[in-house]
PDB file of C-alpha atoms in Angstrom:
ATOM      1  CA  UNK A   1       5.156   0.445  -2.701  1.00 59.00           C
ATOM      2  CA  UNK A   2       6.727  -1.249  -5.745  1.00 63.00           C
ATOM      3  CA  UNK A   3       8.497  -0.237  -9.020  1.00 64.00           C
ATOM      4  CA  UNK A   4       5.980   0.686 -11.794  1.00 63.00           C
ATOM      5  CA  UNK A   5       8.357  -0.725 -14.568  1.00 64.00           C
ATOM      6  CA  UNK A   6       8.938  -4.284 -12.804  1.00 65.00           C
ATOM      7  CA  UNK A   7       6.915  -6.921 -14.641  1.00 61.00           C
ATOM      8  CA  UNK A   8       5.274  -9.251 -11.997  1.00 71.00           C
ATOM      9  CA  UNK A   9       2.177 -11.258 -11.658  1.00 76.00           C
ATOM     10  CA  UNK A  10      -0.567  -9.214 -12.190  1.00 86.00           C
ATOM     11  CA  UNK A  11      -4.376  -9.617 -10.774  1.00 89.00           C
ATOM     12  CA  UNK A  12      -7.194  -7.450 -11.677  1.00 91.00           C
ATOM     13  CA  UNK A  13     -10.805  -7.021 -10.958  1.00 92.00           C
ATOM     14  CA  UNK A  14     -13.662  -4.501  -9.661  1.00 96.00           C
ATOM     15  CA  UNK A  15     -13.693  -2.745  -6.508  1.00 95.00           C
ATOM     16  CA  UNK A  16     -17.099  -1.099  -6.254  1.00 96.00           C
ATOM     17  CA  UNK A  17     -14.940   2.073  -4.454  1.00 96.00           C
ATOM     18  CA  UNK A  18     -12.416   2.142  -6.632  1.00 95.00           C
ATOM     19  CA  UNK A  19     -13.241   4.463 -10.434  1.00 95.00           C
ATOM     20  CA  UNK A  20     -10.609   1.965 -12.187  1.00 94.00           C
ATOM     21  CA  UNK A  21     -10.060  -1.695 -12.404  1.00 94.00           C
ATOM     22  CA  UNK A  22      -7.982  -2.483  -9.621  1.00 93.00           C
ATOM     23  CA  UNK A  23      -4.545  -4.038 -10.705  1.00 91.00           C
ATOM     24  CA  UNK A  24      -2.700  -6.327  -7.875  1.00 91.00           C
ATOM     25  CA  UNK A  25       0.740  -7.278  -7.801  1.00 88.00           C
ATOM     26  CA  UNK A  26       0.664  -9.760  -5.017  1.00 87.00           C
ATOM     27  CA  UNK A  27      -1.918 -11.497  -3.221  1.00 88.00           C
ATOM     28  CA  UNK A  28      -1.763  -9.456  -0.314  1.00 90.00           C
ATOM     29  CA  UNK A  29      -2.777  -6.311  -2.348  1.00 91.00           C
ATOM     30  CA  UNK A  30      -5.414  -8.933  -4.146  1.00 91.00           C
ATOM     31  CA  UNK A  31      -6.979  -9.401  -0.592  1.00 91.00           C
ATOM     32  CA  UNK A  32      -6.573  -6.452   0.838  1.00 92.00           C
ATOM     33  CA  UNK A  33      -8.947  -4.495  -1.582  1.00 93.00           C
ATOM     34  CA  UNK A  34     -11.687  -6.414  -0.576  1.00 93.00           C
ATOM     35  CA  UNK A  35     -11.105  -5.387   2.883  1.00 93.00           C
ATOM     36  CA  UNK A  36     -10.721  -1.726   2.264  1.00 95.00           C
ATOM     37  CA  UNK A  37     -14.469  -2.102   0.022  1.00 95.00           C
ATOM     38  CA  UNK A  38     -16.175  -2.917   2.489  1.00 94.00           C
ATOM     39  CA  UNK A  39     -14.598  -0.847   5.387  1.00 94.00           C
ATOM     40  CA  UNK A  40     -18.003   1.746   6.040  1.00 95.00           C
ATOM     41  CA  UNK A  41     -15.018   4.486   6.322  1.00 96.00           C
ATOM     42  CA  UNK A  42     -13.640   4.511   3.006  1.00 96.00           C
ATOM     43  CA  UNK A  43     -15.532   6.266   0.837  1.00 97.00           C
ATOM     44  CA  UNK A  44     -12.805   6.188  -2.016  1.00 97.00           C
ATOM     45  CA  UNK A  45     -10.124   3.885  -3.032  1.00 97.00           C
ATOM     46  CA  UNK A  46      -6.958   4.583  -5.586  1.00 96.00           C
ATOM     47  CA  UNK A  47      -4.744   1.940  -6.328  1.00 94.00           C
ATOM     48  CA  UNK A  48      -1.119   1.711  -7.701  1.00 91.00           C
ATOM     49  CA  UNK A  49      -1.044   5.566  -7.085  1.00 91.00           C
ATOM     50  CA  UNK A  50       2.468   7.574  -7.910  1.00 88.00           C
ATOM     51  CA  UNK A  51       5.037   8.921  -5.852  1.00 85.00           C
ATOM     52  CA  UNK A  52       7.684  11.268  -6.670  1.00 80.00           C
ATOM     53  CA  UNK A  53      10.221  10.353  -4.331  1.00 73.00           C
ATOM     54  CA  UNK A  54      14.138  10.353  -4.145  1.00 74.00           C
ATOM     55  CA  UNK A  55      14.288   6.915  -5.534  1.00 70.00           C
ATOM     56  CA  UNK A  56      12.778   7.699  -8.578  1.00 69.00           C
ATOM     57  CA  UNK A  57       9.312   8.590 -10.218  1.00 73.00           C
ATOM     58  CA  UNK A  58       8.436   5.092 -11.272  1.00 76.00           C
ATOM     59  CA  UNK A  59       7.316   4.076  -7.760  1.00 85.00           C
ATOM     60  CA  UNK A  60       3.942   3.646  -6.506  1.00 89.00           C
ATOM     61  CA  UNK A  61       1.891   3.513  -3.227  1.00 91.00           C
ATOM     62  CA  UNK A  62      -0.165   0.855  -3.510  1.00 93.00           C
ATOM     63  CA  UNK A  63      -3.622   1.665  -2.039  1.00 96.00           C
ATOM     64  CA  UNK A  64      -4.820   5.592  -2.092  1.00 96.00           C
ATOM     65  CA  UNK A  65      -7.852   5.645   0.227  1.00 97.00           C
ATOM     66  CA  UNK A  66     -10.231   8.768   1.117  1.00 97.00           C
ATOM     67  CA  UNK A  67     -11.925   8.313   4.279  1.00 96.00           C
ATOM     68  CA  UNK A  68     -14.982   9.538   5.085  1.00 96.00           C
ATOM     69  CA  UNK A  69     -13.420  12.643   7.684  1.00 95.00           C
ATOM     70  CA  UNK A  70     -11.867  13.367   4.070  1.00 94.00           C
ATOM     71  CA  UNK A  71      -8.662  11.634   5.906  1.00 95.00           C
ATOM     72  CA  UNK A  72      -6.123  10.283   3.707  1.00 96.00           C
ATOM     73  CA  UNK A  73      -4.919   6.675   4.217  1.00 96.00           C
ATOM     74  CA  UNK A  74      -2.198   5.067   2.513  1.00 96.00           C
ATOM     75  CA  UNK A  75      -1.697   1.288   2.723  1.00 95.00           C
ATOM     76  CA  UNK A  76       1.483  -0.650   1.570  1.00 94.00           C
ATOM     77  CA  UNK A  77       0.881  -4.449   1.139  1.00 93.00           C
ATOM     78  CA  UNK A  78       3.758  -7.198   1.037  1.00 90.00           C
ATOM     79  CA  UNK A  79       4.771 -10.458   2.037  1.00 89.00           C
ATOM     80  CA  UNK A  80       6.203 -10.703   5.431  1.00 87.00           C
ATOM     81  CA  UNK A  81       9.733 -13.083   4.032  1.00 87.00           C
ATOM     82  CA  UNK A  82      10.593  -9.884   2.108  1.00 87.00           C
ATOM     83  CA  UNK A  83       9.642  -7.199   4.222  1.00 85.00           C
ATOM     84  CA  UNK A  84      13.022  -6.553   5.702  1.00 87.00           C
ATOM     85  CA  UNK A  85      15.077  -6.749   2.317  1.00 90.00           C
ATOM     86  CA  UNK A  86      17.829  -3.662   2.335  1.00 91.00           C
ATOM     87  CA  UNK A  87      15.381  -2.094  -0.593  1.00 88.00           C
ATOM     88  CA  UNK A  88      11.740  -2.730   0.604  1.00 88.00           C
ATOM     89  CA  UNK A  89      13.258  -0.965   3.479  1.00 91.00           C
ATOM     90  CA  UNK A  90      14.187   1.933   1.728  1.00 89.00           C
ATOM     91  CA  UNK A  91      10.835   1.984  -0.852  1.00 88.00           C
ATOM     92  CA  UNK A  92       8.538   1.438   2.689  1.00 91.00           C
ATOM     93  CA  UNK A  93      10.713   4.387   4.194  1.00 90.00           C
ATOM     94  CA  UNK A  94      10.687   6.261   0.915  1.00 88.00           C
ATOM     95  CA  UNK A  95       6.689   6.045   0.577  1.00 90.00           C
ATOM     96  CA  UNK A  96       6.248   7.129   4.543  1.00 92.00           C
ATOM     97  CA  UNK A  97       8.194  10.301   4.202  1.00 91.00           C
ATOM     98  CA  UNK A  98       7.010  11.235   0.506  1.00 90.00           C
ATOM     99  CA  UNK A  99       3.207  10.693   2.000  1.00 91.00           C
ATOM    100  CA  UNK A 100       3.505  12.436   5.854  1.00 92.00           C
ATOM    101  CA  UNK A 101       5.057  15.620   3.631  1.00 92.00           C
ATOM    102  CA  UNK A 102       2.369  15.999   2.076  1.00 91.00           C
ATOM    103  CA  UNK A 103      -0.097  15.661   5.161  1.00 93.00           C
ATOM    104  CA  UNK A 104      -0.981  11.748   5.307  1.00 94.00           C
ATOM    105  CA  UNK A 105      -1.082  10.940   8.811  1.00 91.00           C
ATOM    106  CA  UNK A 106      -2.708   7.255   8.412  1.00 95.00           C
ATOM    107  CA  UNK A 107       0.176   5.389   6.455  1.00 95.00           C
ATOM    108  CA  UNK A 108       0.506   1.750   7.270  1.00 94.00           C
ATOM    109  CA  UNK A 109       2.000  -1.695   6.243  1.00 93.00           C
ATOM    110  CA  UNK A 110      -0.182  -4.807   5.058  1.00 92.00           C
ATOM    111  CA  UNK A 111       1.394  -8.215   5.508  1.00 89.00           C
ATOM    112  CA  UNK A 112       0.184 -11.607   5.178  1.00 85.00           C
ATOM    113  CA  UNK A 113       0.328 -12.232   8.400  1.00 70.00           C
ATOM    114  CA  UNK A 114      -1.150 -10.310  11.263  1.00 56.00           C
ATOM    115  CA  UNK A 115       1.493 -11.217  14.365  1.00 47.00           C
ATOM    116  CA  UNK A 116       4.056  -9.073  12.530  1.00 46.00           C
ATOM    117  CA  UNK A 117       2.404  -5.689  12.183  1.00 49.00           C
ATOM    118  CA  UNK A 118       2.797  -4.840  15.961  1.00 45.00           C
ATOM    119  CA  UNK A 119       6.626  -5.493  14.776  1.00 47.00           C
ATOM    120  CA  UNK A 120       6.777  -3.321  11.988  1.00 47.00           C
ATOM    121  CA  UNK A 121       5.622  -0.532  13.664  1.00 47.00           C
ATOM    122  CA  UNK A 122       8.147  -0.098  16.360  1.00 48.00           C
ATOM    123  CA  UNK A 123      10.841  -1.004  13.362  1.00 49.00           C
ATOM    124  CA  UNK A 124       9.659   2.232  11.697  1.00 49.00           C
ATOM    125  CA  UNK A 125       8.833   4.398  14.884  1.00 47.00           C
TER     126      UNK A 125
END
């Protein structure tokens, strides 16, 4: 999840499941759409999709992916150094609740490193 209005580093390029150019702000979300292309599951993929949430409407999830089952998956992608800064805490928190109210059940945090993700979830169980 990240602020629509921040300016940051900005990759782009063509994700044969995504209808857009796909925009990255960080490497991780670079990577990571490569990964979700050529998952056989995911039939479509959104990127940089809005939230309305109670920290503001400028805030965005940052991968949007149909599954095949028609499941809805929602992927958040940052570095692991800032992942426990007071307001990535709140924006990851923010983005979980907006997306399980409105039915998401497969929400999930993307981190450049995989030994930290069994971490993360009992931090946000």
């Amino acid at each position: 999840m990240r602020n629509s209005k921040a300016h940051t580093k900005t990759l782009k390029k063509k994700l044969n499941k995504c209808k857009t150019i796909f925009y990255a702000y960080n490497d991780v979300q670079f990577k990571y759409g490569d990964v979700l292309d050529n998952r056989k599951d995911i039939v479509e993929i959104k990127c940089n999709v809005k939230i309305d949430c109670e920290l503001g409407d400028s805030y965005t999830s940052d991968f949007y992916c149909v599954k095949e089952n028609v499941e809805i998956m929602i992927r958040e992608c940052l570095y692991k150094n800032i992942l426990l800064k007071p307001m990535n805490v709140k924006m990851l928190d923010a983005s979980r609740k907006y997306r399980l109210s409105k039915g998401v059940t497969d929400w999930g945090i993307v981190l450049n490193e995989e030994e930290w993700c069994s971490k993360i979830r009992k931090f946000f169980d």
